CSV table of N, CA and C in Angstrom, one decimal:
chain,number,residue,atom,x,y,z
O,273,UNK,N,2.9,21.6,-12.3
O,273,UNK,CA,4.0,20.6,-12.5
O,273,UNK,C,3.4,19.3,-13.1
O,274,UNK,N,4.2,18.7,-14.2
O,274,UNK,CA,3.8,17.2,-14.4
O,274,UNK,C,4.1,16.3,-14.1
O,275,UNK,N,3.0,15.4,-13.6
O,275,UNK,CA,3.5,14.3,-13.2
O,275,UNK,C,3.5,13.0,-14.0
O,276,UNK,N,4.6,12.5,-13.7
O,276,UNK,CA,4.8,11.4,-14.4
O,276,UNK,C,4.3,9.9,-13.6
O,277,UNK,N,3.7,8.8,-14.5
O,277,UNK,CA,3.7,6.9,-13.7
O,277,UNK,C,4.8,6.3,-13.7
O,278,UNK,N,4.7,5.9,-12.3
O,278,UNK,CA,6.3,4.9,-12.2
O,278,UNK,C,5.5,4.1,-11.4
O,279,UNK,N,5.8,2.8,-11.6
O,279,UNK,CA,5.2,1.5,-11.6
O,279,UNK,C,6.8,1.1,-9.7
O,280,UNK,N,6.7,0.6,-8.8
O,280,UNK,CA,7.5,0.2,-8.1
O,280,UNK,C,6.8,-0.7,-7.3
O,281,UNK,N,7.9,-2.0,-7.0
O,281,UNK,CA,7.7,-3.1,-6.2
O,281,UNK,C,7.7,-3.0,-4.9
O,282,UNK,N,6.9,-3.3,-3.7
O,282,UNK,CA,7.6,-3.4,-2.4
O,282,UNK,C,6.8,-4.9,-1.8
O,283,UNK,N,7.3,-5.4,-0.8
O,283,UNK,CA,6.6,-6.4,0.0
O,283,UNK,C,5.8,-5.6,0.5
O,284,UNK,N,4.6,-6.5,0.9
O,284,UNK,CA,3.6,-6.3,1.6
O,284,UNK,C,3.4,-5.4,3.0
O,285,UNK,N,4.7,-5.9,3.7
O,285,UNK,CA,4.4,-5.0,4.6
O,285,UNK,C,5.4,-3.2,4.3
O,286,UNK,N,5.9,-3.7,3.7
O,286,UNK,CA,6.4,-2.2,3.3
O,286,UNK,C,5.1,-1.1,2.8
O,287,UNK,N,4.7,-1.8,1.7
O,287,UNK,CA,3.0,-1.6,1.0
O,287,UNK,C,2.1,-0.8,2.3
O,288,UNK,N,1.8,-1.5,3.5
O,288,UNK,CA,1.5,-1.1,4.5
O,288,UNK,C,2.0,0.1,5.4
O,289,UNK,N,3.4,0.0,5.6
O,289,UNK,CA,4.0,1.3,6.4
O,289,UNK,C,3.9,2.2,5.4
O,290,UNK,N,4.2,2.2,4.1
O,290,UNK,CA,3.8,3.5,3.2
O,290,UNK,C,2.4,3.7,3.3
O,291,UNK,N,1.7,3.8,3.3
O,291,UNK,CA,-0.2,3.6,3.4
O,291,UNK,C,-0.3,4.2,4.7
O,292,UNK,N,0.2,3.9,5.5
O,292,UNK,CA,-0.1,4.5,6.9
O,292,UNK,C,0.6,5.5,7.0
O,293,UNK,N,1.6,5.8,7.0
O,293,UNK,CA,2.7,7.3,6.9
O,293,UNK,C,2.0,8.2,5.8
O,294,UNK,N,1.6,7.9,4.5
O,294,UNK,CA,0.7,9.2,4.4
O,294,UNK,C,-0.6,9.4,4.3
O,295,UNK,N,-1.3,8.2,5.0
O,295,UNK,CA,-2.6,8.7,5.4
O,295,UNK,C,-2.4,9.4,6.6
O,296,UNK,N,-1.2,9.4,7.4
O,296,UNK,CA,-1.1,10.0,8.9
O,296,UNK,C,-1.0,11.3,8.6
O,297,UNK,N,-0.1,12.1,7.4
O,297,UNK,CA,0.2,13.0,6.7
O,297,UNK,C,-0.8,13.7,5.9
O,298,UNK,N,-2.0,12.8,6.0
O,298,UNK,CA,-3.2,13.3,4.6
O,298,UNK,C,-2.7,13.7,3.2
O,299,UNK,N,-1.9,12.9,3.2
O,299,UNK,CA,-1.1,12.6,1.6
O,299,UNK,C,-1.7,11.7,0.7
O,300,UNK,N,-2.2,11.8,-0.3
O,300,UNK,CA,-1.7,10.5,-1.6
O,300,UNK,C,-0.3,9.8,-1.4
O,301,UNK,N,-0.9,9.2,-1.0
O,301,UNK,CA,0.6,7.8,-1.5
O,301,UNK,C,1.9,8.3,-2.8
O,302,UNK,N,0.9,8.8,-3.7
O,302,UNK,CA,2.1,9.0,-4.4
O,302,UNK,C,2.8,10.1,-4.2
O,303,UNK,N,2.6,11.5,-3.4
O,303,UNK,CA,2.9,12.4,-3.2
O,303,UNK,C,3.7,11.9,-1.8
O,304,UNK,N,3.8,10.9,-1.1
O,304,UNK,CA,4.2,10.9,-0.1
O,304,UNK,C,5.3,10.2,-0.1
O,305,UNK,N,5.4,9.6,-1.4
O,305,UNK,CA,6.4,8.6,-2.0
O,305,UNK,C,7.1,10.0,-2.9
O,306,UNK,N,6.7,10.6,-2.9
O,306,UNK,CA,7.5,11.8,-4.1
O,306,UNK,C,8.4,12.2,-3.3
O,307,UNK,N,7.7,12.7,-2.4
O,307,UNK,CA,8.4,13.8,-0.9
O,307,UNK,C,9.4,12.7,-0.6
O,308,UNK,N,9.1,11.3,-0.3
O,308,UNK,CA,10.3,10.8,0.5
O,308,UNK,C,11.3,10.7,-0.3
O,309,UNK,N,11.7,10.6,-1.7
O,309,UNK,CA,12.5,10.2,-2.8
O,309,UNK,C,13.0,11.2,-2.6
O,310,UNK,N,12.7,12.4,-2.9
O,310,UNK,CA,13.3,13.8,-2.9
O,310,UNK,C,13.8,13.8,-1.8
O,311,UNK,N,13.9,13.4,-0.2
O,311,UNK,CA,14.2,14.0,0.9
O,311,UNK,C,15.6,12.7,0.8
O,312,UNK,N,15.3,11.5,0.3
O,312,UNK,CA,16.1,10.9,0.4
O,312,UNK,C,17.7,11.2,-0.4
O,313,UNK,N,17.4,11.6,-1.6
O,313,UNK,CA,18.2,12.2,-2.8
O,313,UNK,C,18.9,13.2,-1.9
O,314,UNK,N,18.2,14.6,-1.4
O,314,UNK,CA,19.2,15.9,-0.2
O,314,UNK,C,19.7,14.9,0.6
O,315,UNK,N,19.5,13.7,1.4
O,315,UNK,CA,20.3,13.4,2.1
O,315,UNK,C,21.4,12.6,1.7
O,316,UNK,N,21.0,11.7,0.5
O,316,UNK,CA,22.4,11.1,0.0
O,316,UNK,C,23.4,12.3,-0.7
O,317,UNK,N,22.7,13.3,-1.0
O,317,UNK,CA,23.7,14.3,-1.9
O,317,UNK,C,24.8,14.9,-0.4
O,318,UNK,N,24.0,15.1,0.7
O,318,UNK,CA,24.6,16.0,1.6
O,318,UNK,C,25.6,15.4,2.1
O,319,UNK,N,25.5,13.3,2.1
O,319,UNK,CA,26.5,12.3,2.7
O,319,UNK,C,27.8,12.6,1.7
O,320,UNK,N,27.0,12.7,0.4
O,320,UNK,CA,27.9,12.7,-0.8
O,320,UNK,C,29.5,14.1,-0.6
O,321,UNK,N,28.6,14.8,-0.2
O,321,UNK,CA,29.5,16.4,-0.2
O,321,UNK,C,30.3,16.5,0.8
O,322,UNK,N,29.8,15.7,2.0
O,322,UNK,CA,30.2,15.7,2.8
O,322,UNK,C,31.3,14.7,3.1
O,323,UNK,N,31.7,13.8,2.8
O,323,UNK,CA,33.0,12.6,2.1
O,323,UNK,C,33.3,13.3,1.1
O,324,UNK,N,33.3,13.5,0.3
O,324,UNK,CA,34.8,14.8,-0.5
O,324,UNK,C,34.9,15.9,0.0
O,325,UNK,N,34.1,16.4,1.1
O,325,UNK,CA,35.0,17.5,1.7
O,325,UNK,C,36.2,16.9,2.6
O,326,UNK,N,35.7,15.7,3.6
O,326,UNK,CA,36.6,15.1,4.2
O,326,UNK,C,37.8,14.4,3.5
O,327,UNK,N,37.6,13.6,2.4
O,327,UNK,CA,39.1,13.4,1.3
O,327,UNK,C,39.8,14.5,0.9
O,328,UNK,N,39.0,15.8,0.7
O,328,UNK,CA,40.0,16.7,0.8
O,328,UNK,C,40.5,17.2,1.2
O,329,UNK,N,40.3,17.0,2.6
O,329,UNK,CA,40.8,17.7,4.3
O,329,UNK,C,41.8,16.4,4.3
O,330,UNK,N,42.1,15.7,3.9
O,330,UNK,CA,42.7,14.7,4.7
O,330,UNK,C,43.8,14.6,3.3
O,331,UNK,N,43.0,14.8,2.3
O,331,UNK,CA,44.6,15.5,1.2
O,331,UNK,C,45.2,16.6,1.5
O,332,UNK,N,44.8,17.4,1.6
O,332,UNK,CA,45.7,18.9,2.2
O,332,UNK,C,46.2,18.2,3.4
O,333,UNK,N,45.8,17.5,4.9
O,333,UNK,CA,46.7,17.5,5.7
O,333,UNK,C,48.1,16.8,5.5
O,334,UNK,N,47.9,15.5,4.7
O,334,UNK,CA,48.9,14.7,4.1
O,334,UNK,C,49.4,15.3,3.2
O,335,UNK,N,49.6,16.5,2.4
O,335,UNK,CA,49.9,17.1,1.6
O,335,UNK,C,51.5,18.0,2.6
O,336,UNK,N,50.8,18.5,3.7
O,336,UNK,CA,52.0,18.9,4.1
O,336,UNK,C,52.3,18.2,5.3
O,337,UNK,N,52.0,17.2,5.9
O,337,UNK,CA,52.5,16.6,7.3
O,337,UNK,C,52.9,15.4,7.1
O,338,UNK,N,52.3,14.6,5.6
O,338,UNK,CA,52.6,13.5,5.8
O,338,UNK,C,51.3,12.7,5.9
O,339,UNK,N,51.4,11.3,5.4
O,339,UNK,CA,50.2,10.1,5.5
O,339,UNK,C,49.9,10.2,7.3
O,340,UNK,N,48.5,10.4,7.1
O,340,UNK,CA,47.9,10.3,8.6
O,340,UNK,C,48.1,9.1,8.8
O,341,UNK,N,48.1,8.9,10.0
O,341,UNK,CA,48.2,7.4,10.7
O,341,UNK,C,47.3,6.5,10.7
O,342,UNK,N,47.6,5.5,10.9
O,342,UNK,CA,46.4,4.4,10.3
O,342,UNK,C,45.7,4.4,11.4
O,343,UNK,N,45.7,4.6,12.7
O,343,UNK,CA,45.0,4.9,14.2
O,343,UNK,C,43.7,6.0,13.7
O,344,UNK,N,44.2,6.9,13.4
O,344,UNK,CA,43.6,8.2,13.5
O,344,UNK,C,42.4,8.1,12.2
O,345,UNK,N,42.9,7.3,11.1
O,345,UNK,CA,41.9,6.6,10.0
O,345,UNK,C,40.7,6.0,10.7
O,346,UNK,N,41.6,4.6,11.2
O,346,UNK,CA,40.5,3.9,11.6
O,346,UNK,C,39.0,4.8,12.9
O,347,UNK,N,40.3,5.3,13.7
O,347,UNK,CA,38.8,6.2,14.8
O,347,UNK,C,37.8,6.7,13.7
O,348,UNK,N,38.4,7.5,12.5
O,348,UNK,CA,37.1,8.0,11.8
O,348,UNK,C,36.2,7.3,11.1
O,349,UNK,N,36.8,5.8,10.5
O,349,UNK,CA,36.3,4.9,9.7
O,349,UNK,C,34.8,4.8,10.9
O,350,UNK,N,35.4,4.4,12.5
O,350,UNK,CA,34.6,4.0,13.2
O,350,UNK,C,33.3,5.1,13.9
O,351,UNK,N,33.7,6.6,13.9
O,351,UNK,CA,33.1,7.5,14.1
O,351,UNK,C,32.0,7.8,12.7
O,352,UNK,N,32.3,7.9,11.5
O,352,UNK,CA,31.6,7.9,10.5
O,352,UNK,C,30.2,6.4,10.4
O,353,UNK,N,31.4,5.2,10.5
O,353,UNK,CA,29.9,4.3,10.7
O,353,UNK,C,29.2,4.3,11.8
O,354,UNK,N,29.2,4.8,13.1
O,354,UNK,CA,28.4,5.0,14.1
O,354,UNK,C,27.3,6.0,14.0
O,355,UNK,N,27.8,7.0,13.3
O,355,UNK,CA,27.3,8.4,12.9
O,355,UNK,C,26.2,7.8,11.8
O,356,UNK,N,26.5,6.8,11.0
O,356,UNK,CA,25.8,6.8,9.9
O,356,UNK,C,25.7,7.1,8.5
O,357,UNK,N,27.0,7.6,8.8
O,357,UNK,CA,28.0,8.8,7.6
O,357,UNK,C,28.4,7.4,6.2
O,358,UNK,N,28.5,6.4,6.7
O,358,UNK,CA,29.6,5.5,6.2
O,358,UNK,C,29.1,4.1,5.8
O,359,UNK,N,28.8,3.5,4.5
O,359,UNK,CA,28.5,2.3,4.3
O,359,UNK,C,29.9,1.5,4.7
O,360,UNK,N,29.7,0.5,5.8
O,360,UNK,CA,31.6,-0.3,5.6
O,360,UNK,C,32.0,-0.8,4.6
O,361,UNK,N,31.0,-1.2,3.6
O,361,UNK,CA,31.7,-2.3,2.8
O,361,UNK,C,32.2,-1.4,1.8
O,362,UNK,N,32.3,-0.1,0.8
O,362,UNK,CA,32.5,1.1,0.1
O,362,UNK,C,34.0,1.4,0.6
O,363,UNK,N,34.1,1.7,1.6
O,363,UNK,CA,35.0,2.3,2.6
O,363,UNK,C,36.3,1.4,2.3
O,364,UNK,N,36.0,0.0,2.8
O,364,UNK,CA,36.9,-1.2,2.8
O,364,UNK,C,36.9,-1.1,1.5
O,365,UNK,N,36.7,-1.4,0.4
O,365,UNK,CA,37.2,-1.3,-1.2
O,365,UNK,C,37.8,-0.2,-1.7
O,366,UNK,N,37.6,1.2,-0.9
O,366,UNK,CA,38.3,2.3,-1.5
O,366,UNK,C,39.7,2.6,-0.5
O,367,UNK,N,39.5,1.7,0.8
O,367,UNK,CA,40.9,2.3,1.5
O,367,UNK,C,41.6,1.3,2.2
């Protein structure tokens, strides 16, 4: 595989928690910074899939029952940000 230089800023103590996480790992820094970018990307993709599956569950239900109720929105608005599922501020601009 090739690798490519990418130059990235962090504060000092960030500098630090990365330095210790893969020396704890017996990683290069840059390989440990690789692995976490990639692990980050599967989990934003999986948040990603996982909110258009739910817009489309909640289009098909309103498709035949009718606009769900603003109760039953908010519980999930609030179960999604607990969960972690859900930036609020995104959410509040799209609904």
């Amino acid at each position: 595989m090739t690798a490519r230089k990418l130059s990235i800023s962090v504060p000092p103590e960030v500098e630090e928690t990365i330095k210790a996480a893969a020396a704890e790992e017996g990683k290069p820094v840059s390989a440990w910074l690789a692995e976490a970018a990639v692990e980050k990307a599967r989990i934003a993709a999986l948040h990603a899939a996982g909110r258009a599956a739910a817009r489309e569950l909640v289009a098909e239900y309103e498709s035949e029952h009718g606009k769900l109720p603003e109760e039953s929105r908010q519980r999930a608005r609030e179960f999604l940000l607990e969960a972690g599922l859900l930036d609020d501020e995104p959410w509040r601009a799209a609904g």
